[in-house]
Amino acid sequence: MKLLRFLLADAKWPLAGIVALSSLGAASGIAALALINRVIAQMQGDVSALLLLFAGLLAVSFLTATAARIALHAVGHRFVYRLRRKLVKRVLDTDIEQLEALGGARLIAMLDTDIRNLTFAFVHLPEVLFGALLSLAAFPYLAFLSLPLFLVTALWMLLLAAICWLLIRKIDSHVELVRQQDDLLHSDYLSIVQGRKELALNRYRAARFYEEDFDANARAYRHHVTWADGYNGLLHNIANAMVLGLIGLVFYFASGLGWASLGVAATYALTILFLRAPLVAAMAGLAALVTAQVSLRKIDSLELLPYQAAFNAVAEPFSGCRGVALCDVSYRYATRDKEEGFEVGPLNFTFRRGEIVFLIGGNGSGKSTFGRLLTGLYRPHGGSIAVDGVSLDEERRRAYRH
């Protein structure tokens, strides 16, 4: 899973310490459970020493599990903080042409929804980690109690894992669609805020936007999030039912087929009940990890420039230039959302130092594009821009912009 790979790359040793603490907590919990079973079996004579040992194991389990959970939350939130900083820096470094092609809604959704999904994933990650480690710690003890019953348990858990994998795939597909609708809803929100004057003046247009565009996206979001939550709830209930069903299987094979004594079966069932809550919580927490995985894929799809910590210095800004000339400069907008792109140019114009120039034109005539080309925000698709007779290459263009 990409989330765990990123976390390992960011905090390998702290995470190793957290896993060690969680493993110690899980092992202490299983040891405390084994001690309870021994006390129940002994019941006669002085058991005060055993109870004292039980209290010690319980304290170790509590302290290590709590420390691991707090540490994992701290590491996770530090990772999210660093990721947020890196994403903002990548946005600042990416060319305005690519940012405009992506659209403000997708960028805001990335910085809002995707970061929030990653934060929720780290809230649930301790439950997944502790549930998995506790199950692994319990398996040797279950095998010690009864190897035949353990083999039945292993097969049953493999069946549960297969069912969970199928449901998680369903959850992933719907969460992916939810995330796509989230982009569209953010676009609608921006349209409402930025076009509030036009929508206030034209109520017909406002009603059409509300009924057709916004409501369609909101209904699609509701549809997919309902299915995602439904599969998540089904995953939780199936895990809970199958863990409880395992207890019935244990007593059937132990008492009905004589695979183990009733005392061993009771001890075995008590251990499964001990595992039930953390195991079901781990299964439920997987949905948050799936959502985070979708968000990471969404972030990658934006193809922002790679992260660089420093703001790269540019050559000394142009000063004292005598003139800027546009020579056959043209720029073409790509086709977007089934709307044909259009081209501005070729443009031939010379600005001389000290001149005051007024640019006049109707809506869509290319004034803004002309301004972006002139200031270096856009790269010409044809022609060239020259300063004092020298054409701008990439390095000079960065200096020219400043």
Short mmCIF file of C-alpha atoms in Angstrom, two decimals:
data_model
loop_
_atom_site.label_atom_id
_atom_site.label_comp_id
_atom_site.label_asym_id
_atom_site.label_seq_id
_atom_site.Cartn_x
_atom_site.Cartn_y
_atom_site.Cartn_z
CA MET A 1 0.00 0.00 0.00
CA LYS A 2 1.40 3.36 -1.10
CA LEU A 3 0.42 5.09 2.15
CA LEU A 4 2.53 2.70 4.22
CA ARG A 5 5.44 2.98 1.75
CA PHE A 6 5.38 6.77 2.08
CA LEU A 7 5.21 6.48 5.85
CA LEU A 8 8.15 4.06 5.92
CA ALA A 9 10.19 6.39 3.74
CA ASP A 10 9.34 9.37 5.94
CA ALA A 11 9.73 7.77 9.39
CA LYS A 12 11.22 4.28 9.11
CA TRP A 13 12.80 4.05 12.56
CA PRO A 14 9.97 5.67 14.56
CA LEU A 15 7.56 3.32 12.81
CA ALA A 16 9.77 0.34 13.66
CA GLY A 17 9.68 1.41 17.31
CA ILE A 18 5.89 1.75 17.17
CA VAL A 19 5.55 -1.76 15.70
CA ALA A 20 7.84 -3.10 18.45
CA LEU A 21 5.75 -1.40 21.16
CA SER A 22 2.51 -2.63 19.61
CA SER A 23 3.89 -6.16 19.36
CA LEU A 24 4.91 -6.08 23.01
CA GLY A 25 1.46 -4.80 23.95
CA ALA A 26 -0.23 -7.52 21.90
CA ALA A 27 2.00 -10.25 23.35
CA SER A 28 1.35 -8.97 26.89
CA GLY A 29 -2.38 -9.04 26.26
CA ILE A 30 -2.26 -12.64 25.01
CA ALA A 31 -0.05 -13.61 27.97
CA ALA A 32 -2.57 -12.02 30.35
CA LEU A 33 -5.35 -13.98 28.66
CA ALA A 34 -3.38 -17.22 28.98
CA LEU A 35 -2.84 -16.46 32.66
CA ILE A 36 -6.58 -15.95 33.16
CA ASN A 37 -7.22 -19.33 31.59
CA ARG A 38 -4.64 -20.88 33.95
CA VAL A 39 -6.25 -19.24 36.98
CA ILE A 40 -9.68 -20.50 35.88
CA ALA A 41 -8.29 -24.00 35.51
CA GLN A 42 -6.49 -23.89 38.85
CA MET A 43 -9.19 -22.15 40.99
CA GLN A 44 -7.92 -23.98 44.07
CA GLY A 45 -5.12 -22.93 46.40
CA ASP A 46 -3.40 -19.57 46.52
CA VAL A 47 -3.58 -17.73 43.21
CA SER A 48 -2.47 -14.33 44.52
CA ALA A 49 0.93 -14.62 42.81
CA LEU A 50 -0.78 -15.37 39.50
CA LEU A 51 -3.13 -12.43 39.96
CA LEU A 52 -0.18 -10.14 40.68
CA LEU A 53 1.52 -11.35 37.51
CA PHE A 54 -1.73 -10.76 35.64
CA ALA A 55 -1.85 -7.16 36.88
CA GLY A 56 1.73 -6.63 35.69
CA LEU A 57 0.99 -8.03 32.25
CA LEU A 58 -2.14 -5.91 32.01
CA ALA A 59 -0.14 -2.80 32.94
CA VAL A 60 2.51 -3.58 30.32
CA SER A 61 -0.16 -4.16 27.68
CA PHE A 62 -1.93 -0.91 28.54
CA LEU A 63 1.20 1.24 28.66
CA THR A 64 2.81 -0.12 25.50
CA ALA A 65 -0.41 -0.05 23.46
CA THR A 66 -1.17 3.50 24.62
CA ALA A 67 2.38 4.71 23.90
CA ALA A 68 2.30 3.07 20.46
CA ARG A 69 -1.05 4.65 19.61
CA ILE A 70 0.03 8.14 20.69
CA ALA A 71 3.34 7.81 18.86
CA LEU A 72 1.63 6.59 15.68
CA HIS A 73 -0.79 9.51 15.78
CA ALA A 74 2.15 11.91 16.20
CA VAL A 75 4.11 10.33 13.33
CA GLY A 76 1.02 10.28 11.12
CA HIS A 77 0.09 13.91 11.71
CA ARG A 78 3.71 14.96 11.17
CA PHE A 79 3.62 13.09 7.85
CA VAL A 80 0.39 14.88 6.87
CA TYR A 81 1.89 18.24 7.87
CA ARG A 82 4.95 17.61 5.70
CA LEU A 83 2.83 16.37 2.82
CA ARG A 84 0.65 19.49 3.00
CA ARG A 85 3.74 21.73 2.88
CA LYS A 86 5.20 19.77 -0.03
CA LEU A 87 1.97 19.92 -2.01
CA VAL A 88 1.62 23.68 -1.54
CA LYS A 89 5.26 24.13 -2.60
CA ARG A 90 4.69 21.95 -5.68
CA VAL A 91 1.65 24.07 -6.60
CA LEU A 92 3.76 27.23 -6.24
CA ASP A 93 6.47 25.75 -8.47
CA THR A 94 4.14 24.45 -11.19
CA ASP A 95 3.57 26.64 -14.25
CA ILE A 96 0.39 28.66 -14.29
CA GLU A 97 -0.59 27.05 -17.61
CA GLN A 98 -0.77 23.61 -16.01
CA LEU A 99 -2.52 24.96 -12.91
CA GLU A 100 -5.18 26.62 -15.07
CA ALA A 101 -5.58 23.42 -17.09
CA LEU A 102 -6.18 21.52 -13.84
CA GLY A 103 -8.61 24.13 -12.55
CA GLY A 104 -8.91 25.69 -9.14
CA ALA A 105 -11.55 23.20 -8.00
CA ARG A 106 -9.23 20.18 -8.38
CA LEU A 107 -6.41 21.96 -6.56
CA ILE A 108 -8.65 22.99 -3.67
CA ALA A 109 -10.12 19.48 -3.45
CA MET A 110 -6.59 18.07 -3.27
CA LEU A 111 -5.53 20.43 -0.49
CA ASP A 112 -8.82 19.97 1.38
CA THR A 113 -10.45 16.59 0.75
CA ASP A 114 -7.34 14.53 0.06
CA ILE A 115 -5.39 15.88 3.03
CA ARG A 116 -8.42 15.30 5.26
CA ASN A 117 -8.75 11.71 4.01
CA LEU A 118 -5.10 11.07 4.83
CA THR A 119 -5.62 12.52 8.31
CA PHE A 120 -8.60 10.21 8.92
CA ALA A 121 -6.49 7.26 7.73
CA PHE A 122 -3.89 7.95 10.40
CA VAL A 123 -6.64 8.20 13.01
CA HIS A 124 -7.69 4.62 12.17
CA LEU A 125 -4.23 3.22 11.43
CA PRO A 126 -3.51 2.30 15.10
CA GLU A 127 -6.64 0.13 15.18
CA VAL A 128 -5.60 -1.70 12.02
CA LEU A 129 -2.03 -2.15 13.23
CA PHE A 130 -2.94 -3.32 16.74
CA GLY A 131 -5.67 -5.65 15.49
CA ALA A 132 -3.28 -7.28 13.02
CA LEU A 133 -0.47 -7.66 15.57
CA LEU A 134 -2.82 -8.98 18.25
CA SER A 135 -4.12 -11.62 15.86
CA LEU A 136 -0.59 -12.65 14.93
CA ALA A 137 0.35 -12.86 18.61
CA ALA A 138 -2.72 -14.99 19.37
CA PHE A 139 -2.17 -17.57 16.61
CA PRO A 140 0.75 -19.37 18.33
CA TYR A 141 -1.26 -19.58 21.54
CA LEU A 142 -4.28 -20.97 19.68
CA ALA A 143 -2.04 -23.53 17.97
CA PHE A 144 -0.64 -24.48 21.38
CA LEU A 145 -4.14 -25.04 22.75
CA SER A 146 -5.24 -27.29 19.87
CA LEU A 147 -3.52 -27.72 16.54
CA PRO A 148 -6.60 -29.23 14.78
CA LEU A 149 -8.80 -26.37 15.98
CA PHE A 150 -6.13 -23.88 14.91
CA LEU A 151 -6.11 -25.32 11.38
CA VAL A 152 -9.89 -24.87 11.22
CA THR A 153 -9.44 -21.32 12.52
CA ALA A 154 -6.78 -20.56 9.89
CA LEU A 155 -9.02 -21.78 7.07
CA TRP A 156 -11.95 -19.79 8.46
CA MET A 157 -9.81 -16.64 8.70
CA LEU A 158 -8.58 -17.14 5.13
CA LEU A 159 -12.20 -17.28 4.00
CA LEU A 160 -12.87 -14.07 5.94
CA ALA A 161 -9.83 -12.42 4.33
CA ALA A 162 -11.06 -13.40 0.84
CA ILE A 163 -14.51 -11.96 1.51
CA CYS A 164 -12.99 -8.78 2.93
CA TRP A 165 -10.72 -8.41 -0.10
CA LEU A 166 -13.73 -8.58 -2.45
CA LEU A 167 -15.64 -6.02 -0.39
CA ILE A 168 -12.63 -3.72 -0.17
CA ARG A 169 -12.36 -3.76 -3.97
CA LYS A 170 -16.01 -2.70 -4.14
CA ILE A 171 -15.38 0.03 -1.58
CA ASP A 172 -12.32 1.22 -3.54
CA SER A 173 -14.26 1.50 -6.81
CA HIS A 174 -17.06 3.55 -5.23
CA VAL A 175 -14.66 5.74 -3.23
CA GLU A 176 -12.86 6.50 -6.51
CA LEU A 177 -16.17 7.67 -8.01
CA VAL A 178 -16.99 9.63 -4.86
CA ARG A 179 -13.66 11.41 -5.19
CA GLN A 180 -14.40 12.27 -8.83
CA GLN A 181 -17.75 13.74 -7.83
CA ASP A 182 -16.01 15.69 -5.09
CA ASP A 183 -13.98 17.49 -7.77
CA LEU A 184 -17.18 18.35 -9.62
CA LEU A 185 -18.86 19.61 -6.45
CA HIS A 186 -15.86 21.81 -5.65
CA SER A 187 -16.16 23.20 -9.19
CA ASP A 188 -19.83 23.96 -8.53
CA TYR A 189 -18.97 25.69 -5.26
CA LEU A 190 -16.40 27.88 -7.02
CA SER A 191 -18.93 28.71 -9.74
CA ILE A 192 -21.45 29.79 -7.10
CA VAL A 193 -18.94 31.99 -5.25
CA GLN A 194 -17.22 33.50 -8.30
CA GLY A 195 -20.44 33.89 -10.32
CA ARG A 196 -22.62 35.10 -7.47
CA LYS A 197 -23.34 38.46 -9.14
CA GLU A 198 -24.38 36.94 -12.45
CA LEU A 199 -26.49 34.30 -10.71
CA ALA A 200 -28.15 36.95 -8.56
CA LEU A 201 -29.04 39.01 -11.66
CA ASN A 202 -30.28 36.05 -13.71
CA ARG A 203 -32.53 33.85 -11.57
CA TYR A 204 -33.37 31.61 -14.52
CA ARG A 205 -29.70 30.85 -14.99
CA ALA A 206 -29.31 30.31 -11.23
CA ALA A 207 -32.23 27.87 -11.15
CA ARG A 208 -30.90 25.97 -14.16
CA PHE A 209 -27.43 25.72 -12.61
CA TYR A 210 -28.93 24.54 -9.30
CA GLU A 211 -31.34 21.99 -10.76
CA GLU A 212 -29.21 20.58 -13.58
CA ASP A 213 -25.53 20.97 -12.77
CA PHE A 214 -25.24 21.06 -8.99
CA ASP A 215 -28.08 18.68 -8.15
CA ALA A 216 -26.86 16.08 -10.66
CA ASN A 217 -23.39 16.08 -9.10
CA ALA A 218 -24.79 16.02 -5.57
CA ARG A 219 -27.06 13.05 -6.39
CA ALA A 220 -24.18 11.14 -8.01
CA TYR A 221 -22.05 11.81 -4.93
CA ARG A 222 -24.85 10.58 -2.66
CA HIS A 223 -25.28 7.43 -4.76
CA HIS A 224 -21.65 6.37 -4.66
CA VAL A 225 -20.98 7.34 -1.04
CA THR A 226 -24.08 5.38 0.01
CA TRP A 227 -22.77 2.27 -1.75
CA ALA A 228 -19.28 2.75 -0.31
CA ASP A 229 -20.64 3.12 3.22
CA GLY A 230 -22.98 0.17 2.64
CA TYR A 231 -20.13 -2.12 1.63
CA ASN A 232 -18.11 -0.85 4.59
CA GLY A 233 -20.97 -1.66 6.96
CA LEU A 234 -21.35 -5.08 5.35
CA LEU A 235 -17.62 -5.69 5.84
CA HIS A 236 -17.91 -4.81 9.53
CA ASN A 237 -20.95 -7.05 10.06
CA ILE A 238 -19.52 -10.01 8.14
CA ALA A 239 -16.27 -9.83 10.14
CA ASN A 240 -18.25 -9.70 13.39
CA ALA A 241 -20.55 -12.57 12.40
CA MET A 242 -17.73 -14.79 11.17
CA VAL A 243 -15.67 -14.30 14.33
CA LEU A 244 -18.68 -15.26 16.45
CA GLY A 245 -19.43 -18.13 14.05
CA LEU A 246 -15.91 -19.41 14.62
CA ILE A 247 -16.78 -19.99 18.27
CA GLY A 248 -19.66 -22.23 17.20
CA LEU A 249 -17.31 -24.16 14.92
CA VAL A 250 -14.84 -24.62 17.76
CA PHE A 251 -17.46 -26.18 20.04
CA TYR A 252 -18.79 -28.32 17.20
CA PHE A 253 -15.40 -29.81 16.36
CA ALA A 254 -14.37 -30.07 20.01
CA SER A 255 -17.53 -31.57 21.52
CA GLY A 256 -19.27 -33.01 18.46
CA LEU A 257 -16.24 -34.61 16.84
CA GLY A 258 -14.07 -34.97 19.91
CA TRP A 259 -11.13 -32.94 18.61
CA ALA A 260 -10.52 -31.33 22.03
CA SER A 261 -11.82 -31.35 25.58
CA LEU A 262 -14.57 -29.00 26.71
CA GLY A 263 -12.05 -27.08 28.85
CA VAL A 264 -9.77 -26.48 25.89
CA ALA A 265 -12.75 -25.46 23.75
CA ALA A 266 -13.85 -22.94 26.40
CA THR A 267 -10.32 -21.50 26.63
CA TYR A 268 -10.15 -21.35 22.83
CA ALA A 269 -13.52 -19.58 22.63
CA LEU A 270 -12.48 -17.06 25.31
CA THR A 271 -9.37 -16.23 23.27
CA ILE A 272 -11.46 -15.66 20.14
CA LEU A 273 -13.82 -13.39 22.07
CA PHE A 274 -10.78 -11.46 23.27
CA LEU A 275 -9.71 -11.00 19.63
CA ARG A 276 -13.16 -10.13 18.32
CA ALA A 277 -13.29 -6.39 19.14
CA PRO A 278 -9.79 -5.41 17.88
CA LEU A 279 -10.09 -7.66 14.83
CA VAL A 280 -13.46 -6.19 13.79
CA ALA A 281 -12.13 -2.66 14.47
CA ALA A 282 -9.16 -3.40 12.21
CA MET A 283 -11.47 -4.57 9.44
CA ALA A 284 -13.58 -1.43 9.79
CA GLY A 285 -10.47 0.77 9.74
CA LEU A 286 -9.45 -0.62 6.36
CA ALA A 287 -12.07 1.59 4.68
CA ALA A 288 -10.23 4.72 5.84
CA LEU A 289 -6.98 3.34 4.41
CA VAL A 290 -8.72 2.61 1.10
CA THR A 291 -10.00 6.20 0.97
CA ALA A 292 -6.50 7.50 1.68
CA GLN A 293 -5.13 5.30 -1.11
CA VAL A 294 -7.64 6.85 -3.54
CA SER A 295 -6.57 10.33 -2.42
CA LEU A 296 -2.90 9.52 -3.01
CA ARG A 297 -3.73 8.32 -6.52
CA LYS A 298 -5.68 11.54 -7.09
CA ILE A 299 -2.72 13.64 -5.97
CA ASP A 300 -0.40 11.74 -8.33
CA SER A 301 -2.80 12.27 -11.25
CA LEU A 302 -2.35 16.06 -11.05
CA GLU A 303 1.27 15.69 -12.24
CA LEU A 304 2.55 18.71 -10.36
CA LEU A 305 6.25 19.51 -10.55
CA PRO A 306 8.43 17.40 -8.22
CA TYR A 307 9.05 18.81 -4.76
CA GLN A 308 12.04 21.09 -4.27
CA ALA A 309 12.65 22.49 -0.81
CA ALA A 310 14.22 25.77 -1.92
CA PHE A 311 12.81 28.55 -4.04
CA ASN A 312 15.34 28.45 -6.88
CA ALA A 313 17.07 31.72 -7.51
CA VAL A 314 16.77 33.11 -11.03
CA ALA A 315 19.21 35.13 -13.01
CA GLU A 316 19.26 38.82 -12.23
CA PRO A 317 15.91 40.31 -13.30
CA PHE A 318 15.83 42.39 -16.45
CA SER A 319 16.41 46.06 -15.78
CA GLY A 320 17.10 48.95 -18.05
CA CYS A 321 15.81 47.20 -21.17
CA ARG A 322 14.85 49.48 -24.04
CA GLY A 323 12.11 47.45 -25.67
CA VAL A 324 10.12 44.19 -25.81
CA ALA A 325 9.01 42.79 -29.15
CA LEU A 326 6.44 40.08 -29.94
CA CYS A 327 7.31 38.43 -33.25
CA ASP A 328 4.56 36.28 -34.82
CA VAL A 329 3.54 35.12 -31.32
CA SER A 330 0.59 32.72 -31.19
CA TYR A 331 -1.06 30.67 -28.46
CA ARG A 332 -3.74 28.00 -28.75
CA TYR A 333 -6.03 26.78 -25.97
CA ALA A 334 -6.63 23.03 -25.94
CA THR A 335 -10.12 21.54 -26.25
CA ARG A 336 -11.69 21.13 -22.81
CA ASP A 337 -15.04 19.69 -21.73
CA LYS A 338 -16.15 19.22 -25.35
CA GLU A 339 -15.54 22.92 -26.05
CA GLU A 340 -13.32 23.67 -29.02
CA GLY A 341 -10.11 25.47 -28.18
CA PHE A 342 -9.27 28.76 -29.84
CA GLU A 343 -6.11 30.48 -30.98
CA VAL A 344 -4.75 33.96 -30.32
CA GLY A 345 -2.32 35.40 -32.83
CA PRO A 346 -0.10 35.75 -34.67
CA LEU A 347 0.79 38.88 -32.71
CA ASN A 348 3.42 41.39 -33.80
CA PHE A 349 3.97 44.27 -31.45
CA THR A 350 6.84 46.29 -30.01
CA PHE A 351 6.81 48.06 -26.64
CA ARG A 352 9.38 50.78 -26.13
CA ARG A 353 10.60 52.05 -22.82
CA GLY A 354 8.50 54.94 -21.50
CA GLU A 355 5.47 54.27 -23.71
CA ILE A 356 1.92 54.10 -22.30
CA VAL A 357 -0.16 51.54 -24.21
CA PHE A 358 -3.91 50.95 -23.95
CA LEU A 359 -5.21 47.52 -24.95
CA ILE A 360 -8.87 47.51 -26.03
CA GLY A 361 -11.04 44.59 -27.16
CA GLY A 362 -14.28 42.76 -26.59
CA ASN A 363 -14.86 39.73 -24.41
CA GLY A 364 -12.86 36.76 -25.64
CA SER A 365 -10.72 38.82 -28.00
CA GLY A 366 -7.50 37.67 -26.31
CA LYS A 367 -6.57 40.60 -24.05
CA SER A 368 -5.85 38.40 -21.02
CA THR A 369 -3.91 35.89 -23.11
CA PHE A 370 -1.90 38.74 -24.62
CA GLY A 371 -1.08 39.99 -21.13
CA ARG A 372 0.00 36.55 -19.95
CA LEU A 373 2.22 36.08 -22.98
CA LEU A 374 3.75 39.51 -22.53
CA THR A 375 4.53 38.93 -18.83
CA GLY A 376 6.00 35.47 -19.47
CA LEU A 377 3.29 33.51 -17.65
CA TYR A 378 2.44 31.66 -20.88
CA ARG A 379 4.96 30.20 -23.31
CA PRO A 380 4.19 31.08 -26.94
CA HIS A 381 3.19 28.11 -29.09
CA GLY A 382 4.54 29.95 -32.10
CA GLY A 383 6.82 32.90 -32.69
CA SER A 384 9.09 34.46 -30.09
CA ILE A 385 9.45 37.27 -27.58
CA ALA A 386 12.63 39.33 -27.73
CA VAL A 387 14.07 41.80 -25.24
CA ASP A 388 16.38 44.34 -26.83
CA GLY A 389 16.57 42.10 -29.88
CA VAL A 390 17.52 38.91 -27.97
CA SER A 391 14.94 36.10 -27.96
CA LEU A 392 13.96 34.61 -24.60
CA ASP A 393 15.05 31.06 -23.88
CA GLU A 394 13.79 29.14 -20.81
CA GLU A 395 16.42 30.52 -18.43
CA ARG A 396 15.97 34.10 -19.65
CA ARG A 397 12.18 33.69 -19.53
CA ARG A 398 12.31 33.01 -15.76
CA ALA A 399 14.45 36.08 -15.23
CA TYR A 400 12.16 38.09 -17.55
CA ARG A 401 9.12 37.20 -15.44
CA HIS A 402 10.81 38.67 -12.38
#
